[in-house]
Short mmCIF file of C-alpha atoms in Angstrom, two decimals:
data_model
loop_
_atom_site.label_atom_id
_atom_site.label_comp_id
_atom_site.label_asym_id
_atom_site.label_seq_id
_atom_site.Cartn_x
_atom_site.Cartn_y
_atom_site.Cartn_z
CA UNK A 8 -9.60 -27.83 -6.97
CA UNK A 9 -9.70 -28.47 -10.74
CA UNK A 10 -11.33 -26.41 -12.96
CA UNK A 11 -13.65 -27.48 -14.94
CA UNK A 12 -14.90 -24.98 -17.22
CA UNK A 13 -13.08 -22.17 -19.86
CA UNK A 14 -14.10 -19.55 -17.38
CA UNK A 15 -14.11 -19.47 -13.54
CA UNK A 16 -17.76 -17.51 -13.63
CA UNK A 17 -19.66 -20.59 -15.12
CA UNK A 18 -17.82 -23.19 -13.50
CA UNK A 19 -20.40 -24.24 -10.88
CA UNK A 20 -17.27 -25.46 -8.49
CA UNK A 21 -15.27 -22.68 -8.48
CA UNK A 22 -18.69 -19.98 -8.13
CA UNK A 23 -19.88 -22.27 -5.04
CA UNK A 24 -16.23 -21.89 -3.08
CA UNK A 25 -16.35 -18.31 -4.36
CA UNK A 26 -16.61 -16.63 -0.71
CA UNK A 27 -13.59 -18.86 0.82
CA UNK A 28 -11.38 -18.01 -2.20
CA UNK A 29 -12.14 -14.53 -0.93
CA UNK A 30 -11.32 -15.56 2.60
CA UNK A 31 -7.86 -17.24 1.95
CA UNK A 32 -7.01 -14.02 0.29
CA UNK A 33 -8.56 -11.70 2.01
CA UNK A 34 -6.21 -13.23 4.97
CA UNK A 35 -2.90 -13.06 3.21
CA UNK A 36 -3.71 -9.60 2.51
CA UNK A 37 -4.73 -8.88 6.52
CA UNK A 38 -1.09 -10.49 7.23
CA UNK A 39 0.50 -8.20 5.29
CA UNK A 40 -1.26 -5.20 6.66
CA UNK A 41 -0.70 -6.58 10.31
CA UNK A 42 2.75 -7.29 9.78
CA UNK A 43 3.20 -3.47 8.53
CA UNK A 44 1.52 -2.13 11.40
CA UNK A 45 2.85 -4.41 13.99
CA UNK A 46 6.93 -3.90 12.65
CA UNK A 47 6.24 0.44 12.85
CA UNK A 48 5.30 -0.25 16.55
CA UNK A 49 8.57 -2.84 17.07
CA UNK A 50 10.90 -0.49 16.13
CA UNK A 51 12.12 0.63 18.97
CA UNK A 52 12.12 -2.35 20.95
CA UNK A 53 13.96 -4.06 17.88
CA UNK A 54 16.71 -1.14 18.27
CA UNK A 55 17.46 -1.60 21.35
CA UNK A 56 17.73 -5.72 21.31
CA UNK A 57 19.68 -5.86 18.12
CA UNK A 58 22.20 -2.83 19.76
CA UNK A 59 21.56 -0.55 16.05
CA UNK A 60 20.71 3.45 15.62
CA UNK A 61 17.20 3.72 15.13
CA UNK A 62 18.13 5.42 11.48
CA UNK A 63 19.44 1.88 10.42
CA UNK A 64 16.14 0.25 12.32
CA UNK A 65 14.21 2.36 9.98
CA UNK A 66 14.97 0.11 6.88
CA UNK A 67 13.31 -3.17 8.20
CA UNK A 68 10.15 -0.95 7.06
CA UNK A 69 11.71 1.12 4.18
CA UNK A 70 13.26 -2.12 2.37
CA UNK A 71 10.75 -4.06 2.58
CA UNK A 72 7.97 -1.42 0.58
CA UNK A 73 10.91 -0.70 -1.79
CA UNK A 74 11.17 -4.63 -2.90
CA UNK A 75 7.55 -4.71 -3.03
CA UNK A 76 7.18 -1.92 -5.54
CA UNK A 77 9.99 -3.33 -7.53
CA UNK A 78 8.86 -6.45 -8.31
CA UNK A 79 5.57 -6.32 -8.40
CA UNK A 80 5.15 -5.45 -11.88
CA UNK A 81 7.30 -8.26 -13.10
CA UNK A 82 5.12 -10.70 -10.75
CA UNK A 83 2.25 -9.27 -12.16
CA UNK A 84 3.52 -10.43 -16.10
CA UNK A 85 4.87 -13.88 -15.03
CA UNK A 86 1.64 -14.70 -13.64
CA UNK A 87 -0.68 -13.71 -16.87
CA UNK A 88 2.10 -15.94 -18.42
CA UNK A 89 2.53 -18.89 -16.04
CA UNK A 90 -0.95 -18.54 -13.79
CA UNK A 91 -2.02 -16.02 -11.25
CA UNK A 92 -3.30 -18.67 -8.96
CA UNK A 93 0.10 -20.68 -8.90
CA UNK A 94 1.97 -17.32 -8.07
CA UNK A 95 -0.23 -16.27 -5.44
CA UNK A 96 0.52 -19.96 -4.12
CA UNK A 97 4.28 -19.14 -3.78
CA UNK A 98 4.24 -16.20 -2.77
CA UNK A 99 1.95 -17.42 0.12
CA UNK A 100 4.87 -19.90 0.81
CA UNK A 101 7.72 -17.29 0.55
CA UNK A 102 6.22 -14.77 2.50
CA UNK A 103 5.76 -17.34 5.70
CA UNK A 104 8.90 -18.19 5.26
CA UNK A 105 10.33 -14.77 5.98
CA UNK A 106 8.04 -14.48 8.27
CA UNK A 107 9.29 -17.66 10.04
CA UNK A 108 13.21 -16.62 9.67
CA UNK A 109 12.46 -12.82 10.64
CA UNK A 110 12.05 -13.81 14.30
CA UNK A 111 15.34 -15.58 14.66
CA UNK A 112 16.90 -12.92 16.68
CA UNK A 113 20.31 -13.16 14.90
CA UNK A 114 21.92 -9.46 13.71
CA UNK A 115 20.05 -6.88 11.27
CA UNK A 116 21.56 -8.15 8.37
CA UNK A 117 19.85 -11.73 8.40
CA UNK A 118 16.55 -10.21 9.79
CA UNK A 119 16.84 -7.39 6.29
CA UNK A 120 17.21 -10.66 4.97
CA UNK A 121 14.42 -12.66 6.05
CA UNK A 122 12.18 -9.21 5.04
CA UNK A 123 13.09 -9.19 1.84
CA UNK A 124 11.84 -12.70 1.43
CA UNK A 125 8.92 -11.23 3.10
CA UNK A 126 8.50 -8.83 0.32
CA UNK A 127 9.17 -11.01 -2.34
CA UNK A 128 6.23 -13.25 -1.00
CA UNK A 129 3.98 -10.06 -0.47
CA UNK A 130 4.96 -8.66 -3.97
CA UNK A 131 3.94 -11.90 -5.50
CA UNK A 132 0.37 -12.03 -3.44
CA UNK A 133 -0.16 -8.44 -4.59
CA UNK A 134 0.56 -8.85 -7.99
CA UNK A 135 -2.13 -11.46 -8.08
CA UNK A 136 -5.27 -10.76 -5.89
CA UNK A 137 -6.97 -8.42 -7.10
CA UNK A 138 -6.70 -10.27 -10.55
CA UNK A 139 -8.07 -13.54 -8.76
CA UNK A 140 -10.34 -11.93 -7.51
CA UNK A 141 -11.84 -10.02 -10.67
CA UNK A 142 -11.78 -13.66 -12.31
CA UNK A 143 -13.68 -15.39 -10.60
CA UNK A 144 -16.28 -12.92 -9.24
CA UNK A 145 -19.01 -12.09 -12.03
CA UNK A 146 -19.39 -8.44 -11.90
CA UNK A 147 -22.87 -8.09 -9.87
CA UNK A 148 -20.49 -9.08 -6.93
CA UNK A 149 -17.38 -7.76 -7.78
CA UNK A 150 -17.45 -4.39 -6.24
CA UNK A 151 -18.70 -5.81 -3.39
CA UNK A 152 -15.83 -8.37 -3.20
CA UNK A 153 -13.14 -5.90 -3.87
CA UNK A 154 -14.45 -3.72 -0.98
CA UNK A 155 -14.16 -6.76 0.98
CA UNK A 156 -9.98 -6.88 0.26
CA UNK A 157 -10.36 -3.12 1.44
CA UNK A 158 -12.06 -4.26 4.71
CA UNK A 159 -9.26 -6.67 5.46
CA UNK A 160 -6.84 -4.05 4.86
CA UNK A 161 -8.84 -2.15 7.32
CA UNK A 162 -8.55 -4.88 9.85
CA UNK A 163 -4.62 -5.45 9.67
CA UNK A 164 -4.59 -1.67 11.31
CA UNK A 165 -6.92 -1.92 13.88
CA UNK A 166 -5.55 -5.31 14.75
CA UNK A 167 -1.41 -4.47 14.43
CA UNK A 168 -1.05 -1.81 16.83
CA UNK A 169 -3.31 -3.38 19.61
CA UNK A 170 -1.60 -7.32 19.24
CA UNK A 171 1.60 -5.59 18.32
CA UNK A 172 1.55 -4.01 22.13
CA UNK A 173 -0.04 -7.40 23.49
CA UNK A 174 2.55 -9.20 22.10
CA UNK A 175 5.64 -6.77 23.11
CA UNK A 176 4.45 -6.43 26.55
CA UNK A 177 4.12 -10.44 27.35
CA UNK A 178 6.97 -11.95 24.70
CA UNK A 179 9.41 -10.78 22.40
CA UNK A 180 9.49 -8.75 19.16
CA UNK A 181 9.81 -12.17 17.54
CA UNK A 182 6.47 -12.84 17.84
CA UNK A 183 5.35 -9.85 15.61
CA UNK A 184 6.58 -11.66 12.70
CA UNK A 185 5.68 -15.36 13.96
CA UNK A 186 2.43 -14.56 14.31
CA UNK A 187 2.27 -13.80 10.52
CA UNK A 188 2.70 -18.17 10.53
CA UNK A 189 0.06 -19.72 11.99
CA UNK A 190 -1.95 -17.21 9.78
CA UNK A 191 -0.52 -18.01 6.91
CA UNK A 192 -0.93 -21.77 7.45
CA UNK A 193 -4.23 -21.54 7.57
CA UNK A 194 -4.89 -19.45 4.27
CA UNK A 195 -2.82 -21.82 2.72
CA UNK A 196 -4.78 -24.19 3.69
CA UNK A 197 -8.13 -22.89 2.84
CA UNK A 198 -6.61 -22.23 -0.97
CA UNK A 199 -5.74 -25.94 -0.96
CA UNK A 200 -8.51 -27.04 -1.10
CA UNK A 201 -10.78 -24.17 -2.82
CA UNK A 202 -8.37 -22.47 -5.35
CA UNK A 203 -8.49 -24.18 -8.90
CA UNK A 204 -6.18 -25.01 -11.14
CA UNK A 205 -5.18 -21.76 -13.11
CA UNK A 206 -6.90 -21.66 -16.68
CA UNK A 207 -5.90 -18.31 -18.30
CA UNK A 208 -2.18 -17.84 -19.86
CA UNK A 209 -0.86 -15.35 -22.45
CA UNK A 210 2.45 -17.74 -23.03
CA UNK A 211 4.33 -14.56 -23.75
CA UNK A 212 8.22 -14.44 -22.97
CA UNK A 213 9.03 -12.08 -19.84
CA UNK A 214 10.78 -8.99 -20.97
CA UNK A 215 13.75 -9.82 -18.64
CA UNK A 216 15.40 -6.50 -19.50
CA UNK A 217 12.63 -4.25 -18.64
CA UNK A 218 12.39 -6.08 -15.08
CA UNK A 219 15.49 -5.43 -14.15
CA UNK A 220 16.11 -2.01 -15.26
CA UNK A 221 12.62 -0.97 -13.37
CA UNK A 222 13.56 -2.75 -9.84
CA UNK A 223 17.14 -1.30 -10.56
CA UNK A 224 15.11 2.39 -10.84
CA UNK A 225 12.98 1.69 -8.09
CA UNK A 226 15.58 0.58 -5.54
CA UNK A 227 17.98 3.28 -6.19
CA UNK A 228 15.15 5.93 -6.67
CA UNK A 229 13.60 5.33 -3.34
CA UNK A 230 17.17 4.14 -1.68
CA UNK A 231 18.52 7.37 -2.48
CA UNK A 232 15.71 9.23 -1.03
CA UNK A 233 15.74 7.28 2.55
CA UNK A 234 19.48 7.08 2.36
CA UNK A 235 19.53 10.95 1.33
CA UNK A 236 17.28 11.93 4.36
CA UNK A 237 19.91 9.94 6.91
CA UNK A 238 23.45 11.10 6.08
CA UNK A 239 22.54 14.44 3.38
CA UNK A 240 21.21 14.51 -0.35
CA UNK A 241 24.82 15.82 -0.86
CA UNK A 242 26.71 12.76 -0.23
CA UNK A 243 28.32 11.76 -3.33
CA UNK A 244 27.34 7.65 -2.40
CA UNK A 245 23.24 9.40 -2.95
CA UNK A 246 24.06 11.28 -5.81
CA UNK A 247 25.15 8.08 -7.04
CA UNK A 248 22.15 6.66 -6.49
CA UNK A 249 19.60 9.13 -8.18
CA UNK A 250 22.25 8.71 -11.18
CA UNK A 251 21.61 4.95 -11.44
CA UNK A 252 18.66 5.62 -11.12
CA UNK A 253 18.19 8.21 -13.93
CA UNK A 254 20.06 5.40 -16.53
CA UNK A 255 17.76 2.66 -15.16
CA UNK A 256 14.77 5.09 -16.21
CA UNK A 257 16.62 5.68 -19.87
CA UNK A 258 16.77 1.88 -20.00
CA UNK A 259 13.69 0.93 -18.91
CA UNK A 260 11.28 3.46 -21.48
CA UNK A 261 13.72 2.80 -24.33
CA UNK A 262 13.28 -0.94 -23.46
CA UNK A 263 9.41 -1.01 -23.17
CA UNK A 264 8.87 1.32 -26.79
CA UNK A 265 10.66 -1.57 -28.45
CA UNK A 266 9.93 -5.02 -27.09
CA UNK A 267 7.31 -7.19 -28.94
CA UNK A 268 5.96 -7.82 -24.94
CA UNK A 269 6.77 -5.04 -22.99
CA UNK A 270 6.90 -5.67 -18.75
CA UNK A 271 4.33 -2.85 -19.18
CA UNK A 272 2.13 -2.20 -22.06
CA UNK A 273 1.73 1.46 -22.19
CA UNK A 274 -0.87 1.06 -24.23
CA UNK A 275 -3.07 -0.22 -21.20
CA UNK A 276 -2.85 3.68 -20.05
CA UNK A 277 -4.79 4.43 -23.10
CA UNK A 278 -7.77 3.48 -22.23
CA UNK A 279 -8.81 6.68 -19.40
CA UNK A 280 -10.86 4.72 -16.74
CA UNK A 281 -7.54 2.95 -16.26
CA UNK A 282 -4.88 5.53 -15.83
CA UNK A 283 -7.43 8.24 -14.45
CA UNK A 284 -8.28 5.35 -11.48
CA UNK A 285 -4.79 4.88 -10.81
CA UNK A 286 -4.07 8.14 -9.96
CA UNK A 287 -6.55 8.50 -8.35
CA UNK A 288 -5.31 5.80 -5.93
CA UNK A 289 -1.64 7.05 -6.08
CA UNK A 290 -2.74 10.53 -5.03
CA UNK A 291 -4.92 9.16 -2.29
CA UNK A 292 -2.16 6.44 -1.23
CA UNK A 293 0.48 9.60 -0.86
CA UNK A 294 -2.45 11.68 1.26
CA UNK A 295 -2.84 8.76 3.93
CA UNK A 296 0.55 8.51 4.52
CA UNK A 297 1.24 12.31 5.04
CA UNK A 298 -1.47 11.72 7.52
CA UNK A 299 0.29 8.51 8.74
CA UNK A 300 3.65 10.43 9.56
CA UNK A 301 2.12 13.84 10.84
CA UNK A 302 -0.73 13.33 13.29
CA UNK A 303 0.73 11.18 15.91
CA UNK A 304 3.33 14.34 16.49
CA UNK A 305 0.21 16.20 16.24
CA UNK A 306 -1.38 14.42 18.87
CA UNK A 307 1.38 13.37 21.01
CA UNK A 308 3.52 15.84 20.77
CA UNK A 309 1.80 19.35 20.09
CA UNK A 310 -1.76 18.51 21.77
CA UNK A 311 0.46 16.26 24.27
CA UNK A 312 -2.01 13.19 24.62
CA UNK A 313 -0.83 9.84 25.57
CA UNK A 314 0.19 7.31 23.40
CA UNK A 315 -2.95 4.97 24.01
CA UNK A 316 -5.30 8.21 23.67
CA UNK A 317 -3.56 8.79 20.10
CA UNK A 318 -4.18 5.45 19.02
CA UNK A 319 -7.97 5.23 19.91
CA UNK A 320 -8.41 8.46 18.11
CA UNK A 321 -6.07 7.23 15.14
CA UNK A 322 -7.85 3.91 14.70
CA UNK A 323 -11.47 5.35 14.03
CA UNK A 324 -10.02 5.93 10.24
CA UNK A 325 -9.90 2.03 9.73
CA UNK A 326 -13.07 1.00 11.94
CA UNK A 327 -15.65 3.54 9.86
CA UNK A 328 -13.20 2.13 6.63
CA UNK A 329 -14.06 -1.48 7.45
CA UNK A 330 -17.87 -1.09 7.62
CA UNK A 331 -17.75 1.40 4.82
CA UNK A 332 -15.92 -0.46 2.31
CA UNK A 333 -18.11 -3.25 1.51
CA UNK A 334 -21.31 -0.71 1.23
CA UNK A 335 -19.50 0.92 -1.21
CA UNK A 336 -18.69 -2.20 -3.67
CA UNK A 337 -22.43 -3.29 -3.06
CA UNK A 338 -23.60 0.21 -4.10
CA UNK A 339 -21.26 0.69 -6.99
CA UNK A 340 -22.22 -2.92 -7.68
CA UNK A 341 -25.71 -2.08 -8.45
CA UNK A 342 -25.09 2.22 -9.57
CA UNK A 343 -21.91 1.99 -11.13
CA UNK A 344 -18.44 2.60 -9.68
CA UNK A 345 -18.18 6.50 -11.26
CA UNK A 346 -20.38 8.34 -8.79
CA UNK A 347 -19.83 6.59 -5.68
CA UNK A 348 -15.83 6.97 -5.91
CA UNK A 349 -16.58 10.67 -6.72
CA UNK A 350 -18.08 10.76 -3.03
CA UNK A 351 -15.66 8.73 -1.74
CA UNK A 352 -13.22 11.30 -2.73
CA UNK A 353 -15.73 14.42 -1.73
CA UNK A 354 -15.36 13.33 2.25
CA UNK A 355 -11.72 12.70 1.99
CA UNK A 356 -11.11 16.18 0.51
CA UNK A 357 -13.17 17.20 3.06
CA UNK A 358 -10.94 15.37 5.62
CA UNK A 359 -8.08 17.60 4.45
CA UNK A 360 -9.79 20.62 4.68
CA UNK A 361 -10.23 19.95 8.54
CA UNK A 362 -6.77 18.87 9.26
CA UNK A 363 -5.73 22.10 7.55
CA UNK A 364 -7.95 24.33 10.33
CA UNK A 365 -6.45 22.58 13.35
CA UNK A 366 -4.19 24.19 15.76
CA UNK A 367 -2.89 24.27 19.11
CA UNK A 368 -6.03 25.19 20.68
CA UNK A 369 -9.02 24.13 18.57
CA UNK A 370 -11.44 21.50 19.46
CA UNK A 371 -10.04 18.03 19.14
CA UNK A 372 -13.62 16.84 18.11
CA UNK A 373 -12.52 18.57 14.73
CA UNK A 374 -9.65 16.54 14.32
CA UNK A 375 -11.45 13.44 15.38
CA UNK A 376 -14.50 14.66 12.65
CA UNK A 377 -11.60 14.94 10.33
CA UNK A 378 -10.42 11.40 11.14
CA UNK A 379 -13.98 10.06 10.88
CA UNK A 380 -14.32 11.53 7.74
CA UNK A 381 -11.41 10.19 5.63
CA UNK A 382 -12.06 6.95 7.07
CA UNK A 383 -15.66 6.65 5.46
CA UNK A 384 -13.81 8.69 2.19
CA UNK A 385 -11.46 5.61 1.97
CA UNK A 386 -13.69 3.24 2.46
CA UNK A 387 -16.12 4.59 -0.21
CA UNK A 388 -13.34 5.70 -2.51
CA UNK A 389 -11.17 2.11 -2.68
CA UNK A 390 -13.69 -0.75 -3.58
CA UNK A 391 -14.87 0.81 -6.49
CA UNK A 392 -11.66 2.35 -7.59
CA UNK A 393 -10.54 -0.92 -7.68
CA UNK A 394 -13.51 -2.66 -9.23
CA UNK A 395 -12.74 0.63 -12.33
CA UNK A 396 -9.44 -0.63 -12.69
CA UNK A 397 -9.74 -4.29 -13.41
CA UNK A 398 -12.88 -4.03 -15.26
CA UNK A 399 -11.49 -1.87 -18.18
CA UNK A 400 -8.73 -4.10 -19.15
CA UNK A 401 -9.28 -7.63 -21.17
CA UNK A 402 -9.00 -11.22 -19.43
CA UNK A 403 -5.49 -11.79 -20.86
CA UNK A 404 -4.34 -8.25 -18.60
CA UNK A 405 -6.05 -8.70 -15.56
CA UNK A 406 -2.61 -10.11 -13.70
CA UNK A 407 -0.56 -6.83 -15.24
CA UNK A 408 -3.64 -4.77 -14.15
CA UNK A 409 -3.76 -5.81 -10.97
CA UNK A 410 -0.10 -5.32 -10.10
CA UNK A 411 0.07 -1.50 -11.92
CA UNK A 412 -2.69 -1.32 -9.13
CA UNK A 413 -1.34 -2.56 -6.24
CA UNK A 414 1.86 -1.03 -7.68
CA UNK A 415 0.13 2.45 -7.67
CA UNK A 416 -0.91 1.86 -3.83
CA UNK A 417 2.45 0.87 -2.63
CA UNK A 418 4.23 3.57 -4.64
CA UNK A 419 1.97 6.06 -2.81
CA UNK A 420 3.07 4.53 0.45
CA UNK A 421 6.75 4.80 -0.27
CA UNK A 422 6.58 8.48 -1.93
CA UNK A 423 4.34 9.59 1.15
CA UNK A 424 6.48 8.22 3.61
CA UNK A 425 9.36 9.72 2.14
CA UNK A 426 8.26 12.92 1.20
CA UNK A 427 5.73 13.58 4.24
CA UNK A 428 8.94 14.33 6.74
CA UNK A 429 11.23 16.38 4.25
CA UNK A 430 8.23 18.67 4.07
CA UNK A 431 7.29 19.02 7.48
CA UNK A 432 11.13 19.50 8.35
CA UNK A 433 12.29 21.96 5.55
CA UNK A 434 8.55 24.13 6.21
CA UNK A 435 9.23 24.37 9.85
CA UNK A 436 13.37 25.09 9.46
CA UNK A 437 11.53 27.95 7.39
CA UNK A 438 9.23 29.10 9.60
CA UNK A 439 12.19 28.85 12.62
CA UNK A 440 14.62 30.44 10.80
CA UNK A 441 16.78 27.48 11.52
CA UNK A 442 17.72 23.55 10.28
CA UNK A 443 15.16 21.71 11.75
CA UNK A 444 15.07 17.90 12.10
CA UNK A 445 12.68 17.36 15.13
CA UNK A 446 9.95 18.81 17.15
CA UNK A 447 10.84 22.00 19.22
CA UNK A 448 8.82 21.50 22.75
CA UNK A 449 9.79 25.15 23.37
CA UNK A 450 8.15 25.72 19.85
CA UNK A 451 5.08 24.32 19.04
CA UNK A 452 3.95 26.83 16.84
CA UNK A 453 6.81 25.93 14.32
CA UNK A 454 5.20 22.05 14.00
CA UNK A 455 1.74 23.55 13.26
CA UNK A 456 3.09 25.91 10.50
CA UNK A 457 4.93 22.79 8.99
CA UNK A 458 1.55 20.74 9.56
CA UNK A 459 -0.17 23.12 7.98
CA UNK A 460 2.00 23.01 5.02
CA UNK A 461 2.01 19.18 4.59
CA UNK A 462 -1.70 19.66 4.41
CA UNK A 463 -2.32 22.38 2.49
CA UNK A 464 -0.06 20.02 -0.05
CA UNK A 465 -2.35 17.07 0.55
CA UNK A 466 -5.44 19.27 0.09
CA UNK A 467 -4.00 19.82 -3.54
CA UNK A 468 -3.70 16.32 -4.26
CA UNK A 469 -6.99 14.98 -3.03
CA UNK A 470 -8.50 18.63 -5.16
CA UNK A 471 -6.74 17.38 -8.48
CA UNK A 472 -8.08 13.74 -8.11
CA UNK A 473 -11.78 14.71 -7.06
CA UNK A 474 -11.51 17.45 -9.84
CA UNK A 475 -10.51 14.80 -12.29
CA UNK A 476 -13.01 11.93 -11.07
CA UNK A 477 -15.72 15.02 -11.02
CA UNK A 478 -14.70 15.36 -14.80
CA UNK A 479 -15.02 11.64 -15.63
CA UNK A 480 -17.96 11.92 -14.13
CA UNK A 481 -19.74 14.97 -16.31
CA UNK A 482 -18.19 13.82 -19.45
CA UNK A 483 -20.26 10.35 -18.66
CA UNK A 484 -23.28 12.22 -18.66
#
């Protein structure tokens, strides 16, 4: 489609495909989710048919979130500079392609290769949605379209664990990532023939140095720490690492003060419903993946329910998030985004509060409250978060925005799934007097003290960002 007017919100084209722009988004961004979900469940089965220690299995997840967060930013840039729309295009094309080549059951090395293409694709799609999105949506919808993203992230959980078993138990793990193509084909499809030509650039030169030097931090950063948890932080090949890593920093902040066009303008962080929203989302981010990583050995493990049992419990968070999350835009649509993500974060800290009380013995339906609770917290929390974030930057940002913000949400996936364990195993070698690097049947005490702890951390981070929100909030008034 070609557009026809200086702005996407009064081109009458563009405003009447509006809702399957959303749709051919909204289902790149469900593949991703579903291809997350689905590869956790694989893992095993992947182990086993590719002959590899399940610590080495563990990176078709890890590398694939730590290429994400490292280009992401630089996506974001090239596509204020060269077009969000033609970006997202490509990285629709890339990330089918991995998807394509990451069933070809060859060795581990070609299928870590076919994910990073993956993640290149996904880091390219992220970069640009939410900016697309923003765009071309005039702001009585755009909460309301936002929370619809949120709902499709909501969808790619519920979905990935029940196909992913569907799938395993009929055909073989190749079809976890295959499925990802006929998907893909069809959002492709769709934005063929509803997604116009791009019309905003900035025509700025990339800040090549700054790119590299941040996905040589990230990679090294977050290597280290996976790596580190596998063979020791004391290896001299990690301490390596978090050196690297440490220059890369040096580099990049050195690099950004003095380039004409930074990779990432610090000065968007002065404005404070930017950087207050994005941590906001990075706190949140690092609290549902503590939950991610804990509760299944809380429910499998400690309150010994079977796997299927744990999952329906486990997927009420994304059903009450899918159903929430479009309320939420609608309502923040027509009351303003401030309140309604000070609520959102009210039930989540709530949430927390009830994880924290659970034990051995006490009433499930309090862990299943708790669960129904951060669900609706997410789902009221996200949309608008979102919708705060790209509104308070200019037209010419909205591709940088949006990548800082999907940037923020992936960052709190990687520092939650790396940090979640290390807690939970150094609080319970505490508490048993001993190293501790996996549940103790005999000892199920010494998993709810570490629980405990990884909550009574995640309380503290959803209490800083509802005290902070509850701030923004009062100083408004």
């Amino acid at each position: 489609m070609t557009a026809t007017a200086s702005s996407y919100q009064t081109d009458p084209q563009v405003q009447q495909h509006r809702w399957l722009i959303l749709t051919a988004i909204g289902l790149l961004t469900f593949m991703s989710t579903l291809d997350g979900s689905i590869v956790n469940i694989a893992l095993p089965v992947i182990n086993r048919s590719l002959h590899i220690p399940m610590n080495q299995a563990e990176w078709i997840v890890s590398l694939y979130l730590i290429i994400i967060c490292s280009l992401i930013l630089f996506f974001g840039k090239l596509s204020d500079a060269w077009g969000k729309i033609k970006i997202f295009r490509l990285g629709s094309l890339l990330f089918i392609l991995g998807s394509l080549l990451a069933g070809w059951q060859v060795n581990l090395t070609f299928l870590l290769g076919a994910r990073a293409i993956q993640a290149i694709g996904a880091s390219m799609t992220m970069a640009t949605n939410n900016g697309i999105i923003t765009e071309i949506f005039p702001t009585t919808e755009r909460g309301r379209a936002l929370g619809l993203i949120g709902s499709f992230v909501a969808l790619g959980s519920i979905a990935g664990p029940g196909i992913g078993g569907l799938l395993l138990a009929h055909f073989s793990w190749s079809y976890i990532f295959w499925i990802n193509v006929p998907l893909g084909c069809l959002a492709v499809l769709i934005a063929y023939f509803v997604l116009p030509q791009d019309i905003t650039f900035t025509k700025v030169p990339i800040d090549k140095i700054g790119a590299l030097s941040f996905a040589i931090l990230i990679m090294t950063l977050f290597g280290g720490i996976f790596l580190g948890q596998q063979i020791g932080f004391q290896d001299p090949s990690v301490e390596l690492l978090f050196l690297w890593a440490v220059i890369s920093a040096i580099i990049f902040l050195q690099t950004e003060r003095h380039q004409r066009y930074p990779l990432l303008e610090f000065k968007l962080f002065k404005n404070p419903n930017f950087s207050l929203s994005l941590l906001c989302a990075l706190l949140i981010f690092i609290t549902n993946f503590f939950f991610n990583v804990v509760t299944p050995f809380y429910l499998e493990n400690a309150r010994q329910l079977a796997p299927n049992q744990a999952g329906y419990i486990l997927m009420i968070f994304p059903i009450i998030q899918v159903f929430a999350a479009p309320l939420a835009g609608t309502a923040s649509d027509k009351i303003g985004p401030k309140l309604i993500t000070f609520i959102g974060l009210l039930f989540i800290l709530l949430s927390q509060i009830g994880y924290f009380l659970c034990g051995l013995h006490t009433s499930l339906w309090l862990f299943i409250g708790s669960v129904a609770c951060m669900g609706l917290g997410n789902g009221i929390f996200s949309s608008p978060n979102n919708s705060l974030v790209m509104s308070s930057v200019a037209q010419k940002d909205l591709g940088i925005a949006g990548s800082i913000n999907s940037l923020s949400r992936n960052l709190g996936m990687v520092i939650g799934i790396a940090s979640a364990t290390t807690i939970l195993f150094a609080a319970m070698s505490h508490n048993y007097g001993q190293h501790v690097t996996t549940y103790l049947p005999q000892h199920p005490g010494v998993f709810i003290y570490g629980m405990h702890v990884v909550f009574f951390i995640a309380l503290g981070l959803c209490t800083l960002a509802t005290l902070l929100t509850g701030w923004r909030l009062w100083q408004k008034n």
